[in-house]
XYZ file of C-alpha atoms in Angstrom:
497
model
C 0.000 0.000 0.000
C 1.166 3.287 -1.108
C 2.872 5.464 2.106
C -0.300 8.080 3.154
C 0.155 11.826 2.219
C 0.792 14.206 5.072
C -2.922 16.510 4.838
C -1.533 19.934 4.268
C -4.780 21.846 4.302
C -5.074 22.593 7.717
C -1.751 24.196 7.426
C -2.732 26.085 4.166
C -6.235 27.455 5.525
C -3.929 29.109 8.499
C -1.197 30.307 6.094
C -4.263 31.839 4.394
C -5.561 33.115 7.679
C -3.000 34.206 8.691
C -2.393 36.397 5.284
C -5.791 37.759 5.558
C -5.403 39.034 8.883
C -2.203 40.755 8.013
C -4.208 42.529 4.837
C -6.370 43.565 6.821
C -5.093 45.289 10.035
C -2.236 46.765 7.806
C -4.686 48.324 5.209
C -7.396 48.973 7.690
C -7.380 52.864 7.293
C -7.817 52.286 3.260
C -10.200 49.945 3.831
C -12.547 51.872 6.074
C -11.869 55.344 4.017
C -12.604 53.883 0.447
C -16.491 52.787 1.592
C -16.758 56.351 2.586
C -15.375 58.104 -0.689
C -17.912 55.854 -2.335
C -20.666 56.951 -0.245
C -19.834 60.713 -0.813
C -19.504 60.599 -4.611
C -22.719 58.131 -4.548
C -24.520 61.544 -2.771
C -22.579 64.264 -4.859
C -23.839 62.446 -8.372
C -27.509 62.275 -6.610
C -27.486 66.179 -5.950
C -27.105 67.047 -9.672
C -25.355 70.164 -11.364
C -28.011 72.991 -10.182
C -27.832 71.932 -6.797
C -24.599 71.892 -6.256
C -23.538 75.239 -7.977
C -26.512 76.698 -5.672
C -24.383 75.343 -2.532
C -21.726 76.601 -3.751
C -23.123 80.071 -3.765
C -24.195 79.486 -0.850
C -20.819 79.868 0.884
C -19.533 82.868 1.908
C -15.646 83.945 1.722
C -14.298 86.571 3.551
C -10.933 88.115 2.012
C -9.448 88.545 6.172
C -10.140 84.703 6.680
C -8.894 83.072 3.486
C -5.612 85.663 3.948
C -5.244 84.307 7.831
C -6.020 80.505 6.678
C -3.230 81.022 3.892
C -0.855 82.362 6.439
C -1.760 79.508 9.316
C -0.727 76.892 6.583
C 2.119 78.497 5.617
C 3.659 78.873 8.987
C 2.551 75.250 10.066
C 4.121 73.813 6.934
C 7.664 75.834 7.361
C 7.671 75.238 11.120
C 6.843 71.392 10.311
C 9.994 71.557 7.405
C 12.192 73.060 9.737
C 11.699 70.514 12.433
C 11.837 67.657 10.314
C 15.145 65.799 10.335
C 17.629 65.639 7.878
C 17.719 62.438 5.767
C 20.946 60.737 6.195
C 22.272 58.965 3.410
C 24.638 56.183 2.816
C 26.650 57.191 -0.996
C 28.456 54.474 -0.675
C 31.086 52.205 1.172
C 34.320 49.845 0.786
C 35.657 46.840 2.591
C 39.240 45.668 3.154
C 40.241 42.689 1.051
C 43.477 41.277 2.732
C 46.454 39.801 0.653
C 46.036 36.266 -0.304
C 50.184 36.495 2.015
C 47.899 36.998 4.686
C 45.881 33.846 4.735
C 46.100 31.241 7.068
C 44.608 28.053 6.429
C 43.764 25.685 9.154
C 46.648 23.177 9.153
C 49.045 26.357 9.324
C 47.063 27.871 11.801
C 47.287 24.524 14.073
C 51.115 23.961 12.869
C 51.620 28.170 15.065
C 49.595 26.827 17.661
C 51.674 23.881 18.431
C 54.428 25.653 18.183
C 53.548 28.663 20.067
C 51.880 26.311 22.881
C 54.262 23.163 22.658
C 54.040 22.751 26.577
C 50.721 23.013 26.740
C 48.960 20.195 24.282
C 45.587 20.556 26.288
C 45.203 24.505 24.865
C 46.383 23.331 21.572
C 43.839 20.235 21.273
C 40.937 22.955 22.813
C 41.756 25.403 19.980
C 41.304 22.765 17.438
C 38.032 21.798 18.304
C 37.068 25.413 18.226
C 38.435 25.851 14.931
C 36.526 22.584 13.727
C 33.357 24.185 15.591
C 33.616 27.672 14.311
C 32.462 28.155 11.030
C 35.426 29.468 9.591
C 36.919 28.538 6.008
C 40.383 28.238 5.094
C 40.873 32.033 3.638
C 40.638 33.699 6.686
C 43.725 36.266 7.161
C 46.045 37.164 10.419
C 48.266 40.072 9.829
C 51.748 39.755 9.085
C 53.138 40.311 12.715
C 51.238 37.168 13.908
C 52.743 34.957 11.424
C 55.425 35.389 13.244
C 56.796 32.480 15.807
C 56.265 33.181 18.100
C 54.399 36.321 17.032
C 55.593 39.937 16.686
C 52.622 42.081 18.737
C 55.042 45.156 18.892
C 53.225 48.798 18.347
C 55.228 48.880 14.576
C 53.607 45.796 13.662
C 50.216 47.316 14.894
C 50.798 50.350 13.170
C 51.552 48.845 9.705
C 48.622 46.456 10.244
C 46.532 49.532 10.833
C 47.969 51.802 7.804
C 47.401 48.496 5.774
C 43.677 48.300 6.444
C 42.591 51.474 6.836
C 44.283 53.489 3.884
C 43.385 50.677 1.592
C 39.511 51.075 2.681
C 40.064 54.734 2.301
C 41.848 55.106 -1.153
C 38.853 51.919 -2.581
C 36.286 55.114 -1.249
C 37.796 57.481 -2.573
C 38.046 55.912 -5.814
C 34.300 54.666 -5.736
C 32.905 57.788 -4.750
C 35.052 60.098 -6.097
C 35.404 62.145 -2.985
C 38.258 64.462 -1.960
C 40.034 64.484 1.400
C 39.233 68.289 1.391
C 35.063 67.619 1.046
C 35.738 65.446 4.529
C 33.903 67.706 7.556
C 33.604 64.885 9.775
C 36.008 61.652 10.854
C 34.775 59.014 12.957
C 37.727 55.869 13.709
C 36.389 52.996 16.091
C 38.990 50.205 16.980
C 37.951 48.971 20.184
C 41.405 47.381 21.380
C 44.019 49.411 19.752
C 44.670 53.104 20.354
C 47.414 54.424 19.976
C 48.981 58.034 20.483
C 48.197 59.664 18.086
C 45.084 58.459 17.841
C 43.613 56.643 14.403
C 42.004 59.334 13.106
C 44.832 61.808 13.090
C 46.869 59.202 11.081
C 44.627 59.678 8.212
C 44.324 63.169 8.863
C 47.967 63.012 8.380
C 47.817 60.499 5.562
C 45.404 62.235 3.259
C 46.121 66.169 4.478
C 42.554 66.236 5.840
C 41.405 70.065 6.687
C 42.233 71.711 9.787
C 38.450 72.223 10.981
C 37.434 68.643 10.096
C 35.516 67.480 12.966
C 37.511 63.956 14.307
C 36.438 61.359 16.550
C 38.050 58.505 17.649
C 36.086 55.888 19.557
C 37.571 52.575 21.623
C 37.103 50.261 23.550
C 33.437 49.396 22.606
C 33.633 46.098 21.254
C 32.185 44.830 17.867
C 29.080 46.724 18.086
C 31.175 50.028 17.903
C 30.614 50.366 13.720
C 26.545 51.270 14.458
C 27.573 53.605 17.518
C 30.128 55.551 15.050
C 27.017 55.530 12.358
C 24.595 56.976 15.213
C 27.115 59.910 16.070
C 27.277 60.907 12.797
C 24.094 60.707 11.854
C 24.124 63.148 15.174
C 26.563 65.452 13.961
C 24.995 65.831 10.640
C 21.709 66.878 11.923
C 23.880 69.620 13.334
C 26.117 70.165 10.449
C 24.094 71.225 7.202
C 25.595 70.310 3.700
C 28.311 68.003 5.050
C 29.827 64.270 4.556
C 31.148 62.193 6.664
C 33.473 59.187 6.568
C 33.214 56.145 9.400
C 35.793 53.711 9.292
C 35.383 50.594 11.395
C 38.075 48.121 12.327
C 39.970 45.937 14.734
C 43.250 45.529 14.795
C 44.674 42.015 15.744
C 47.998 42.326 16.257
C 49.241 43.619 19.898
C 45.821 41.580 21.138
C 46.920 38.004 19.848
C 47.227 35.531 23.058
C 49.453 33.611 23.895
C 48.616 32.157 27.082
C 46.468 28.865 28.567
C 43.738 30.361 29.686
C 40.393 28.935 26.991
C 38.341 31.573 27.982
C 40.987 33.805 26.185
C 42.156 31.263 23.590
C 39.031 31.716 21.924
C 39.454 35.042 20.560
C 42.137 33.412 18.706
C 40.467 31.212 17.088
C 37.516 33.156 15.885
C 38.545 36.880 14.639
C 40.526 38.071 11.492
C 41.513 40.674 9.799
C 38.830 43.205 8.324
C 37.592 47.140 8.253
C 35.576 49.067 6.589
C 35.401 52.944 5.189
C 31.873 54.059 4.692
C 30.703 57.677 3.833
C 27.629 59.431 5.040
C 26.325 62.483 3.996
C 22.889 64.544 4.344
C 23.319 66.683 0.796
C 20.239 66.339 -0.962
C 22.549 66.999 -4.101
C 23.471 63.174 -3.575
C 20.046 61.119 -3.453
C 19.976 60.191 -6.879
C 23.019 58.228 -6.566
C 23.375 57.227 -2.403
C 22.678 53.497 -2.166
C 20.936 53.891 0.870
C 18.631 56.129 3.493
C 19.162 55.359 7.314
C 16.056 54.872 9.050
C 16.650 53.869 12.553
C 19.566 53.288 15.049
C 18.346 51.680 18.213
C 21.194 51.306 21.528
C 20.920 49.159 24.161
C 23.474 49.088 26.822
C 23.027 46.479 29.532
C 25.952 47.852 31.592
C 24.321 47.867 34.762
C 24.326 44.385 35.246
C 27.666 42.985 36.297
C 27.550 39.708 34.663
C 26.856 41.784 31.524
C 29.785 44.011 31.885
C 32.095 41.693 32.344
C 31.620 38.733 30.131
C 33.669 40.093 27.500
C 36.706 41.681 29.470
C 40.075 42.412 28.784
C 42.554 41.204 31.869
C 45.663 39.383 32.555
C 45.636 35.581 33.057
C 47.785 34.101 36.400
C 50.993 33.885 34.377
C 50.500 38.240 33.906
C 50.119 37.547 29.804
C 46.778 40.191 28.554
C 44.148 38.650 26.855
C 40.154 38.920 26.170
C 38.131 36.863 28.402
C 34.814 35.478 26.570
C 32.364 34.499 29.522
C 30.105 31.117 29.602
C 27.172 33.148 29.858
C 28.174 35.205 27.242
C 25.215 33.982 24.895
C 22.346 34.673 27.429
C 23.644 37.776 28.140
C 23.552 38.569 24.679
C 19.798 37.479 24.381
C 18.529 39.685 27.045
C 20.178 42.557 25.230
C 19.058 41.657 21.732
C 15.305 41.219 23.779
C 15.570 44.844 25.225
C 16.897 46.338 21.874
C 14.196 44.515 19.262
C 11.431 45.892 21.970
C 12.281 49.248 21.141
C 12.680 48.533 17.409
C 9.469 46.670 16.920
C 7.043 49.380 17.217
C 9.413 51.733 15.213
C 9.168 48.902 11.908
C 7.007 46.416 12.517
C 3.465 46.333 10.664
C 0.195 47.100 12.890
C -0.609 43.054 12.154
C 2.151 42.039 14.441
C 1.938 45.021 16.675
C -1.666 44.199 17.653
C -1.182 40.279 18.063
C 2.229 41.047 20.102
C 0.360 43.320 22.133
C -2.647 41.325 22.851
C -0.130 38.346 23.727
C 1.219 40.769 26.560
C -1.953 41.712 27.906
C -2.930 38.221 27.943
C 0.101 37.070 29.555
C -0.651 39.879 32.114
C -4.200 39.740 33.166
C -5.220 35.810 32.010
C -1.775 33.361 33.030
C 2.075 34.181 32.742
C 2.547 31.132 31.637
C 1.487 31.888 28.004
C 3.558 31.270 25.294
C 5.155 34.820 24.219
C 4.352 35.837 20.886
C 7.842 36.395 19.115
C 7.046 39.237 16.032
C 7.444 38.177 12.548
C 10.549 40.488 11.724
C 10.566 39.357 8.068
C 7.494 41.111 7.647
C 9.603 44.437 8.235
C 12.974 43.554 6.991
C 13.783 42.065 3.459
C 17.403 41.503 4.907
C 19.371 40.633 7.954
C 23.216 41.390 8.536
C 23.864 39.686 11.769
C 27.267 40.393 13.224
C 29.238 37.405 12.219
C 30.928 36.935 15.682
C 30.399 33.457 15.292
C 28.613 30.141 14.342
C 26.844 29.957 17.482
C 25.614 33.714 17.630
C 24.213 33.777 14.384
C 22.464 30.030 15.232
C 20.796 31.538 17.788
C 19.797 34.766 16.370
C 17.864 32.543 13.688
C 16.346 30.679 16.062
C 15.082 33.631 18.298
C 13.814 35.813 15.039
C 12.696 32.518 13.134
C 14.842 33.262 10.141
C 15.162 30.902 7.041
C 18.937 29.996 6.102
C 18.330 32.167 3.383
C 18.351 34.917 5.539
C 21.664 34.504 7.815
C 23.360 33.365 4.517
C 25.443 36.538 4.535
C 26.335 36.428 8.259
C 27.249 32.495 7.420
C 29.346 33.094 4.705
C 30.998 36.192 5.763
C 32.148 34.382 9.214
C 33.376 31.455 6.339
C 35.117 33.499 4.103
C 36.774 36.542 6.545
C 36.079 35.364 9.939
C 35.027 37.595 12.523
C 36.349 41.058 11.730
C 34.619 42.753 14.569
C 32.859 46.335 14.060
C 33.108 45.887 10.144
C 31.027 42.574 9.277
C 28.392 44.247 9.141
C 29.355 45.678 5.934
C 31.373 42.122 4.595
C 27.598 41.068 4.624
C 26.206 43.746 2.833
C 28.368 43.589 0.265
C 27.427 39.785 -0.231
C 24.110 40.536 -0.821
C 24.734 42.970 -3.107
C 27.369 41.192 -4.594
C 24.366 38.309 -5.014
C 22.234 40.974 -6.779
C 19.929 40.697 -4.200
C 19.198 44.263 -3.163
C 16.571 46.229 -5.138
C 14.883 49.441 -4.408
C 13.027 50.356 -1.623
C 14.060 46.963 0.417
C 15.188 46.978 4.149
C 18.363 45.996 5.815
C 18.681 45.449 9.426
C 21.971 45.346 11.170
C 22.497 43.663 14.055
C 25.710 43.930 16.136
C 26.499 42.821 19.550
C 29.251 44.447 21.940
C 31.252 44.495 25.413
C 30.022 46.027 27.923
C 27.290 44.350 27.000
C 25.566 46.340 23.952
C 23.553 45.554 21.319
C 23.429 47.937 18.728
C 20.860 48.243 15.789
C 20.493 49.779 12.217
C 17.874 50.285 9.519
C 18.789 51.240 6.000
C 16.013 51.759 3.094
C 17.859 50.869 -0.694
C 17.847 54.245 -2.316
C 18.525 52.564 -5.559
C 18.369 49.147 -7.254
C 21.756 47.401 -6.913
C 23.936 46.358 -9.874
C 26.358 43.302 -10.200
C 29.233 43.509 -10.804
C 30.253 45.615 -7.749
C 33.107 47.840 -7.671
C 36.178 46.919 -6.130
C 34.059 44.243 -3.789
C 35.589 41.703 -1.625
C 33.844 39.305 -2.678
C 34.426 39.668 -6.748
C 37.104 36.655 -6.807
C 34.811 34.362 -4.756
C 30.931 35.235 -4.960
C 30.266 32.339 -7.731
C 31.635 30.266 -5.610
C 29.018 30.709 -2.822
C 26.725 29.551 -0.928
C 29.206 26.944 0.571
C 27.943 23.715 2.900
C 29.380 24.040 5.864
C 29.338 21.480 7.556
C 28.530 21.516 11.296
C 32.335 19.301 12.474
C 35.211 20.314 10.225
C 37.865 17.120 11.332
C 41.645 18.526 11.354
């Protein structure tokens, strides 16, 4: 007998419930005005041509009032113009692509380890099932000085690993954009675990002969969520600062912070981050929204601080043996979901459709008033958001962001492969994965990006960006142009060394 059908129609009369509910709360206001429209023009065609020039007659104008009404709606319409924020535009952006010198393939990177750790087998055979675990592919790059044995983490070798990143991020802007170093007015640098004297910033300022005035920042120590804080100050300053651009470059800078100790809370680091940055420029000319790829729409902070267990499950600290390193707490991943719950209930009601507004709502009250012991309702993000960057900090952070938002794989596929193909490179994935999907031709007009980055301290830090304009492959000087064919990839959930 042939094996029985599963019945699906139970499953499509919700899915077409569940569509018809969503129609209908989100288009309730045209739905309840168009009834009335009808009624009116129903009336207006019933009164006929006589009677309605008579009522027209009827009315009375007085020259004082219609000169007062004009002058109300003028003022009301420049005081609402003048209030109104400036739009903030992306024009464009560029990622670091590191040498191919710089890559370092698993067996190599097991072959350092050894070396580097030969009295210690236990830390060696703990990194190499984190490696297997981690996502990671075999083109991942180190800079030079860690190629080293035993490595070179001297302030040189974290300068040139700096100049290499940065200026090559700058000069791909520059050349993509075709902005000046004069037309800079504002410089925002975030590396959260190298800064050095002088600071970032005034090395480009010194690099590219930026203006005197230019308005610099330099921000560290805030952990990989620190690209959307530097995007949320300058959207600041440019609300400030009319008919101005500004450049963010994100980063982190590997070299002086490589450990070499036996602690696993701090061997981890290790084994997860890479080299990467990003130079993006922001600007609030209306001169360039023809040709900016995308309009900012939110930034959303959360900073869970307070809490001790928060603030210190990333820390920086010496292990017993005095050697500085970056502790990565157990309950680093809970932490990390209370902060992404606290940040997404500020963003929902900012993005979200009424639909899920109303049925997260009533959930709440119904968890309130009937029994706690409801199930929460978790909002359908994908009905906001077209696309998801998701900081790639790691296999299992973006594992459980899917499972907390119910994403499809389709969905994290740019925080996957970005983790696969550059490893975690801190503040700047973000824009690795944005690249991939327009790299994938993915992005078309008037679709939605959220960012999603998570920080020490413990932040998490989101962005919304509306495409200004439809995206078109090939993309210029991308670092993904070598490899993009080549992906999606399987990766597989064990990679055996």
């Amino acid at each position: 007998m042939p094996p029985m059908l599963p019945d699906f129609s139970n499953s499509v009369k919700l899915k077409y419930v569940k569509l018809g509910y969503q129609y209908l709360v989100n288009h309730i206001i045209t739905l309840t005005l168009i009834p009335i429209m009808i009624a009116i023009f129903v009336e207006v065609l019933r009164l006929g041509p006589s009677e309605i020039l008579n009522l027209w007659k009827s009315l009375h104008f007085d020259l004082v009032q219609i000169l007062c009404s004009a002058l109300l709606l003028i003022f009301i319409a420049t005081l609402y113009f003048m209030s109104k924020p400036r739009t903030i535009f992306l024009v464009d952006y560029s990622c670091f692509k590191p040498p191919v010198t710089c890559r370092v393939p698993f067996s190599t990177f097991m072959e350092h380890s050894r070396l580097i750790l030969k009295n210690n087998p236990k830390s060696v055979d703990f990194q190499m099932r984190i490696l297997e675990r981690s996502g990671l592919g075999e083109e991942t790059c180190l800079p030079p000085g860690i190629h080293y044995i035993p490595p070179k983490p001297t302030m040189e070798a974290a300068r040139s690993e700096a100049e290499l990143v940065i200026f090559s991020a700058m000069d791909s802007l520059f050349k993509k954009t075709g902005l000046k170093p004069k037309d800079i007015d504002i410089l925002i640098v975030n590396c959260s675990l190298f800064s050095p004297t002088p600071s970032l910033s005034a090395m480009i300022i010194n690099k590219y002969k930026l203006r005197s005035n230019i308005k610099s920042f330099n921000l560290s120590g805030m952990g990989c969520s620190a690209g959307l804080i530097s995007i949320d100050l300058a959207r600041d300053l440019l609300q400030v600062h009319p008919n101005s651009n500004a450049v963010v470059v994100s980063t982190e800078i590997i070299t002086p912070n490589y450990y070499q100790g036996n602690e696993r809370a701090m061997l981890l680091p290790n084994c997860l981050f890479r080299m990467g940055g990003a130079a993006i420029l922001l600007t609030n000319r209306q001169s360039e929204r023809r040709r900016a790829k995308y309009r900012l729409v939110h930034v959303v902070r959360t900073h869970k601080g307070a809490d001790d267990k928060a603030y210190r499950c990333v820390f920086e600290e010496e292990d017993k043996e005095g050697k500085v390193g970056i502790s990565l707490s157990k309950d680093l991943m809970a932490i990390a979901g209370e902060a992404l719950k606290s940040n997404i209930t500020t963003m929902g009601p900012l993005v979200l459709p009424a639909s899920e507004q109303l049925l997260f709502l009533m959930t709440l009250i119904g968890r309130k008033i009937f029994s706690p012991k409801w199930k929460p309702y978790i909002p359908d993000f994908k009905q906001a958001f077209e696309h998801f960057c998701i900081h790639a900090g790691g296999r299992a952070v973006i594992d459980e962001l899917q499972k907390n938002l119910q994403l499809s794989a389709e969905h994290v596929e740019a925080s996957r492969m970005t983790l696969h193909r550059f490893g975690n490179t801190s503040s700047s994935s973000l824009w690795y994965e944005l690249n991939y999907i327009e790299s994938k031709g993915r992005m078309k007009r008037g679709e939605r990006v959220w960012q999603i980055a998570f920080g020490s301290g413990f932040k998490c830090n989101s962005a919304v960006w509306k495409c200004n304009r439809t995206i078109k492959t090939p993309i210029e000087d991308s670092p993904w142009a070598d490899c993009i064919d080549r992906y999606p990839v399987h990766i597989p959930e064990i990679v055996k060394l």
